[in-house]
GROMACS .gro file of C-alpha atoms in nm:
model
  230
    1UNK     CA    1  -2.447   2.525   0.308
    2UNK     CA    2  -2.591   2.490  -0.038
    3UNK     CA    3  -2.979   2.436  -0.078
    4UNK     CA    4  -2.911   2.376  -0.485
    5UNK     CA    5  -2.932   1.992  -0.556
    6UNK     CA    6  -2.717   2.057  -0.879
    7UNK     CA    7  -2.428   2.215  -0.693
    8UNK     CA    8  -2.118   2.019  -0.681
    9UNK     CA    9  -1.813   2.095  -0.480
   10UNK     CA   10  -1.474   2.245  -0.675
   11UNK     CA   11  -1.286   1.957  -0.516
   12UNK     CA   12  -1.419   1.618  -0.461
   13UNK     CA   13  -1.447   1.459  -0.084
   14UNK     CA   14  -1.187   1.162  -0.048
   15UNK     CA   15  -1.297   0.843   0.044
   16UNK     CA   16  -1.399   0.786   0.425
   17UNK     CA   17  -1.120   0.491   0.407
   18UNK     CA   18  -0.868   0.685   0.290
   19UNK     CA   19  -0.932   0.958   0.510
   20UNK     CA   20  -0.890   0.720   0.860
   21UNK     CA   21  -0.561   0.550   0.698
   22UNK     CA   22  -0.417   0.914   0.597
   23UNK     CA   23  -0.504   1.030   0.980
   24UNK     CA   24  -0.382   0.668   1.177
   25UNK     CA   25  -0.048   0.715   0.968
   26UNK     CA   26  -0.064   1.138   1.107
   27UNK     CA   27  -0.116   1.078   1.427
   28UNK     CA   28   0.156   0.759   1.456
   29UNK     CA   29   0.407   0.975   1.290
   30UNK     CA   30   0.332   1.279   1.510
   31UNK     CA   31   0.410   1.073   1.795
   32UNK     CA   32   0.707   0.950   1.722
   33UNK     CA   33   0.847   1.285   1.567
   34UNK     CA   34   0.713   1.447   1.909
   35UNK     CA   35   0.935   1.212   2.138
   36UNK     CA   36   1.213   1.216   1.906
   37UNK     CA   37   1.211   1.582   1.939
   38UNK     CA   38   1.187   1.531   2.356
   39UNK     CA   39   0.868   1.704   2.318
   40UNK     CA   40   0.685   1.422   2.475
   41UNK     CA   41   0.802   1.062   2.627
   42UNK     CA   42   1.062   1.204   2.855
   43UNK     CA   43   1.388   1.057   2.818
   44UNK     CA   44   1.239   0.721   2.634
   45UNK     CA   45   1.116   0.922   2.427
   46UNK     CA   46   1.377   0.934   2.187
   47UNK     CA   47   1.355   0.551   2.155
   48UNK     CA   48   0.968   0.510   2.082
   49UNK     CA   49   1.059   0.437   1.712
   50UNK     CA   50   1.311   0.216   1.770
   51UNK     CA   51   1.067   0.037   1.984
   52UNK     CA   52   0.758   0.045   1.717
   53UNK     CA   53   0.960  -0.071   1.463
   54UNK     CA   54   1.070  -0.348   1.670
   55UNK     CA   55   0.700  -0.413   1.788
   56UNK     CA   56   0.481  -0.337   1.500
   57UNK     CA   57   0.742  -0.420   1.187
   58UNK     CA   58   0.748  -0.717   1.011
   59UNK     CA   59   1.081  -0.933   0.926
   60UNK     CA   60   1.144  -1.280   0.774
   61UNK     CA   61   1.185  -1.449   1.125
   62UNK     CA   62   0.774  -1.353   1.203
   63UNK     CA   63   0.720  -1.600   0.947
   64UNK     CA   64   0.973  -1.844   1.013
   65UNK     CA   65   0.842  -1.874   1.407
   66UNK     CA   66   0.474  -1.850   1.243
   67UNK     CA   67   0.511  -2.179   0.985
   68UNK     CA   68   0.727  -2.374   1.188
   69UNK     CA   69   0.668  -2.349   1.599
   70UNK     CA   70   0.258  -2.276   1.438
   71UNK     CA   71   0.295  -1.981   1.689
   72UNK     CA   72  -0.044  -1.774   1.560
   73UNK     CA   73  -0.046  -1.487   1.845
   74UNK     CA   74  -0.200  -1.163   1.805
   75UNK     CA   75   0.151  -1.005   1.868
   76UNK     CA   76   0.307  -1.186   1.565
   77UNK     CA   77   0.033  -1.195   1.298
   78UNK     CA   78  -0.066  -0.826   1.381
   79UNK     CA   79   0.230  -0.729   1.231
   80UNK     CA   80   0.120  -0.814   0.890
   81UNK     CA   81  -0.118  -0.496   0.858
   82UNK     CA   82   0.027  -0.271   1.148
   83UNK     CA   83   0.367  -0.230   0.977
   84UNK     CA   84   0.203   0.009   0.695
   85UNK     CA   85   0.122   0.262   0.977
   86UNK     CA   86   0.543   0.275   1.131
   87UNK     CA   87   0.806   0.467   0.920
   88UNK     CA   88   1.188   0.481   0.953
   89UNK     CA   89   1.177   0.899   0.979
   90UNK     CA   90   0.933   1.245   0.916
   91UNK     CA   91   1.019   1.206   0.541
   92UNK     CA   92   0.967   0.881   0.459
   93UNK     CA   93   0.614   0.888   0.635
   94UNK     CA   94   0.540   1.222   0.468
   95UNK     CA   95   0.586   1.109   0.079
   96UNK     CA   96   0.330   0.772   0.195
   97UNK     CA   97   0.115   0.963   0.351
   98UNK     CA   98   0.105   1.212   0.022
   99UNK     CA   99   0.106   0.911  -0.218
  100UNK     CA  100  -0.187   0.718  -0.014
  101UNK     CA  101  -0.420   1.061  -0.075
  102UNK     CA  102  -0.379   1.084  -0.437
  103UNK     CA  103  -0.373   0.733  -0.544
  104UNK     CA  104  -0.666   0.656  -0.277
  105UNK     CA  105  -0.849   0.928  -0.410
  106UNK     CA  106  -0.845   0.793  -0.771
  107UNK     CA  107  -0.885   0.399  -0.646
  108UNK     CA  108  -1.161   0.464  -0.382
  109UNK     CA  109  -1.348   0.694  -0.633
  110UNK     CA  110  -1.365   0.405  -0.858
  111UNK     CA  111  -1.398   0.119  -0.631
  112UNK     CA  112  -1.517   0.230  -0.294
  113UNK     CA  113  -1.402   0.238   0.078
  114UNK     CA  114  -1.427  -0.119   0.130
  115UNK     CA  115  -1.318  -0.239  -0.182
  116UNK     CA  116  -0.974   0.025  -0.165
  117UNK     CA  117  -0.975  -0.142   0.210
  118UNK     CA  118  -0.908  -0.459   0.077
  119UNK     CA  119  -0.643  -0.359  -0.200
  120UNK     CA  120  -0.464  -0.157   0.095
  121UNK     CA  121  -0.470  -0.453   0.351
  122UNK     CA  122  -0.465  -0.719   0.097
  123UNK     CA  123  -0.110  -0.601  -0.062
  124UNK     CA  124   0.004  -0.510   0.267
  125UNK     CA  125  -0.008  -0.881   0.388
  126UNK     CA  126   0.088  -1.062   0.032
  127UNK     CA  127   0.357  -0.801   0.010
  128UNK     CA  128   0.471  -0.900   0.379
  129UNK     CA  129   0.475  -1.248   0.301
  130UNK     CA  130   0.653  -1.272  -0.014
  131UNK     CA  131   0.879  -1.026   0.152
  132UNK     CA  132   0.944  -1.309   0.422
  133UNK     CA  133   1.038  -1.598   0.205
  134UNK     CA  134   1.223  -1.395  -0.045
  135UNK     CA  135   1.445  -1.151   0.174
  136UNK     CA  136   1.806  -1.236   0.222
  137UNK     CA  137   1.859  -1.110   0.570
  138UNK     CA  138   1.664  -1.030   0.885
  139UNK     CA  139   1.610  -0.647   0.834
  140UNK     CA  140   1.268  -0.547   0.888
  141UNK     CA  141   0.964  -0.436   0.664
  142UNK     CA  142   0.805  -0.128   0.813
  143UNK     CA  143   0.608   0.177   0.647
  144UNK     CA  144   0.313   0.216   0.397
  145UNK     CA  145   0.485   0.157   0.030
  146UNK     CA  146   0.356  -0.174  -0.024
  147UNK     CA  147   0.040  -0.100   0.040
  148UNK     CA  148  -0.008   0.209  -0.215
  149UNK     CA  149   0.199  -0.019  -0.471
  150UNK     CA  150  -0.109  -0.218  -0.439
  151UNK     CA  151  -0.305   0.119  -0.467
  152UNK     CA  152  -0.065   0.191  -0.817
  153UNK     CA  153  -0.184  -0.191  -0.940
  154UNK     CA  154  -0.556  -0.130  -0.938
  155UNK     CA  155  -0.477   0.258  -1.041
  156UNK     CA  156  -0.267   0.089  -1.312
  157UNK     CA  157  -0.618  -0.152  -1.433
  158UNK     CA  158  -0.848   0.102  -1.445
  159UNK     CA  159  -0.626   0.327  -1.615
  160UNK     CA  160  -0.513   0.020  -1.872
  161UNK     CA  161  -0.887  -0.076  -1.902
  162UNK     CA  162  -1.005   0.290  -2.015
  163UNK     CA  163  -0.730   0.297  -2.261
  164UNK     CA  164  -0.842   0.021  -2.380
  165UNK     CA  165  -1.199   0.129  -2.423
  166UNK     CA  166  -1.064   0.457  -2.607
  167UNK     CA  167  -0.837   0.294  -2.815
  168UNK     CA  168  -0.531   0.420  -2.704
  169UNK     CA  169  -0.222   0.251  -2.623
  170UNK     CA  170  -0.274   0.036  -2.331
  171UNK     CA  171   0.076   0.014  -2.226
  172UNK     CA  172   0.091   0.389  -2.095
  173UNK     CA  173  -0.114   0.285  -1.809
  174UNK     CA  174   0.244   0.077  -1.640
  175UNK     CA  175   0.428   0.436  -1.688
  176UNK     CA  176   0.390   0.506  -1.347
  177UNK     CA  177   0.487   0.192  -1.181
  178UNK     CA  178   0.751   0.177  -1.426
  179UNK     CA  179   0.922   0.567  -1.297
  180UNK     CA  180   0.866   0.491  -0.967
  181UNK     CA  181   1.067   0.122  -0.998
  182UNK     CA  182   1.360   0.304  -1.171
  183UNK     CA  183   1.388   0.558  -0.945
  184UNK     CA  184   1.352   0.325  -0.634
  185UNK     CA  185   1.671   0.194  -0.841
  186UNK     CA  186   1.856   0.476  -0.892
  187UNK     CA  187   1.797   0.555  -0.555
  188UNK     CA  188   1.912   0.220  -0.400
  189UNK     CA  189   2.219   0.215  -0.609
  190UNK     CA  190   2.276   0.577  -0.480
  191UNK     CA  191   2.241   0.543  -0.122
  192UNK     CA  192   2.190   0.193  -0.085
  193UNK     CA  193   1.886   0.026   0.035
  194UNK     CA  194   1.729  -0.317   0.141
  195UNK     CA  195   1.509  -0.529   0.042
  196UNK     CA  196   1.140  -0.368   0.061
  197UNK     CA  197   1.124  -0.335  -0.325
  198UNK     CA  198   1.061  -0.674  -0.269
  199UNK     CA  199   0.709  -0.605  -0.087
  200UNK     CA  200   0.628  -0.324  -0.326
  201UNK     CA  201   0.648  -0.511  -0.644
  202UNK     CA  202   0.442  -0.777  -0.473
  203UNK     CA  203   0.210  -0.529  -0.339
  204UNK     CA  204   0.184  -0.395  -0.670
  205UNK     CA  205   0.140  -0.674  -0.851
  206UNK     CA  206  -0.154  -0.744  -0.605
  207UNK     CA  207  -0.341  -0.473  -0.618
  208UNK     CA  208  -0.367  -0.514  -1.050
  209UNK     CA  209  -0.461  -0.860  -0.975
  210UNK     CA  210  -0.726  -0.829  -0.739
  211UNK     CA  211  -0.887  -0.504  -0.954
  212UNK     CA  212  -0.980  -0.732  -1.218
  213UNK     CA  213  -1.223  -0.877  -1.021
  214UNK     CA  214  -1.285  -0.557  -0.764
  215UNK     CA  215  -1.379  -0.307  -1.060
  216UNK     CA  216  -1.722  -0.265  -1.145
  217UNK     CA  217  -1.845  -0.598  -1.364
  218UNK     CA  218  -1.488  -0.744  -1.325
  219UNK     CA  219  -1.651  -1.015  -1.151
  220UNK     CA  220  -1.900  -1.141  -1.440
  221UNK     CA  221  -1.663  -1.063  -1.684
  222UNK     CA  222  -1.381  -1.331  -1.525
  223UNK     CA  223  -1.686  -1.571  -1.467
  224UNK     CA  224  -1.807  -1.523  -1.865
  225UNK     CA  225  -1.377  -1.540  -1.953
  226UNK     CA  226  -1.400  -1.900  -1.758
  227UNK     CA  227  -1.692  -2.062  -1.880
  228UNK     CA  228  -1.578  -1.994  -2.223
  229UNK     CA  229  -1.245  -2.167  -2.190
  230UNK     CA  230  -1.426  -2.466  -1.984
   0.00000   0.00000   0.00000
């Protein structure tokens, strides 16, 4: 250990809220590779995604049986934030999983584990419900995207807001949700794809909705922006 109060570490710690998503996500994933493998599970094994996605994922019907029988039951409104942690395969849970350290890092260094909590849960469940009334078909909405486009909103402010206070051009700051939108279309028009950009782009627009009042002083300065146009 170092006794010197100056010394600072070459990399910086990531946030304690990051940290638990990153290892939830690990550990879910490691399961489910495991029994797809037949490591572990047996012979159901091989169908423990199958079944999470059907337990844990969220599709317009959840919704549908939510609003109109007013079912509220933990297994149906759980769904809303457990989906993030369930992916369709190894790959697809690795580039999250990636994605949610870096962009965490970055949001939670500005805003702080319970604040980044609430941009990663909040844009998990707006980006499941406008999922739900906008989505054409049944298919469901599983896996962590959503959630870190809300994590690319914020990242998207506070980068647009210290432009701004350098005087450089503000509208660099949307150059990474803007890549990562045309190459989720290049890659649906490739392969195909559903309907999660749906979620994402709600996510997304989310999180840079809800960091204007999260960010440090964002609060007093919507309350000052009010009270001068009342």
């Amino acid at each position: 250990m170092h006794s010197d109060p100056d010394f600072e570490p070459p990399v910086n710690p990531l946030p304690p809220a990051i940290i638990v998503l990153a290892l939830i996500m690990v550990v879910v994933e490691g399961a489910l590779s495991l029994a797809a493998a037949g490591i572990i599970g047996g012979p159901t094994g091989i169908g423990w995604r199958i079944g999470a996605l059907q337990d844990y994922g969220i599709s317009p019907l959840v919704l549908e049986v939510i609003t109109t029988r007013g079912d509220y039951g933990r297994d149906l409104v759980q769904r809303f934030v457990t989906y993030p942690f369930v992916h369709g395969d190894f790959t697809h849970a690795l580039f999250a999983i990636a994605l949610l350290l870096a962009l965490g890092k970055f949001v939670g260094d500005a805003f702080g584990s319970i604040k980044t909590l609430v941009v990663f849960f909040g844009g998990s469940i707006f980006g499941a419900v406008i999922f739900c009334l906008l989505a054409r078909d049944s298919s469901p909405l599983f896996g962590a995207y959503p959630a870190i486009f809300a994590l690319i909103g914020s990242y998207t402010y506070i980068l647009w807001l210290r432009l701004g206070q350098t005087g450089q051009n503000q509208l660099t700051a949307f150059r990474l949700i803007g890549f990562l939108l045309g190459l989720q279309l290049v890659f649906g028009l490739l392969f195909g794809g559903g309907q999660s950009w749906i979620a994402e782009l709600a996510g997304f627009v989310f999180g840079f909705a809800v960091a204007t009042i999260l960010v440090p002083g964002g609060w007093g300065a919507l309350v000052a922006r009010l009270r001068q146009r009342g």
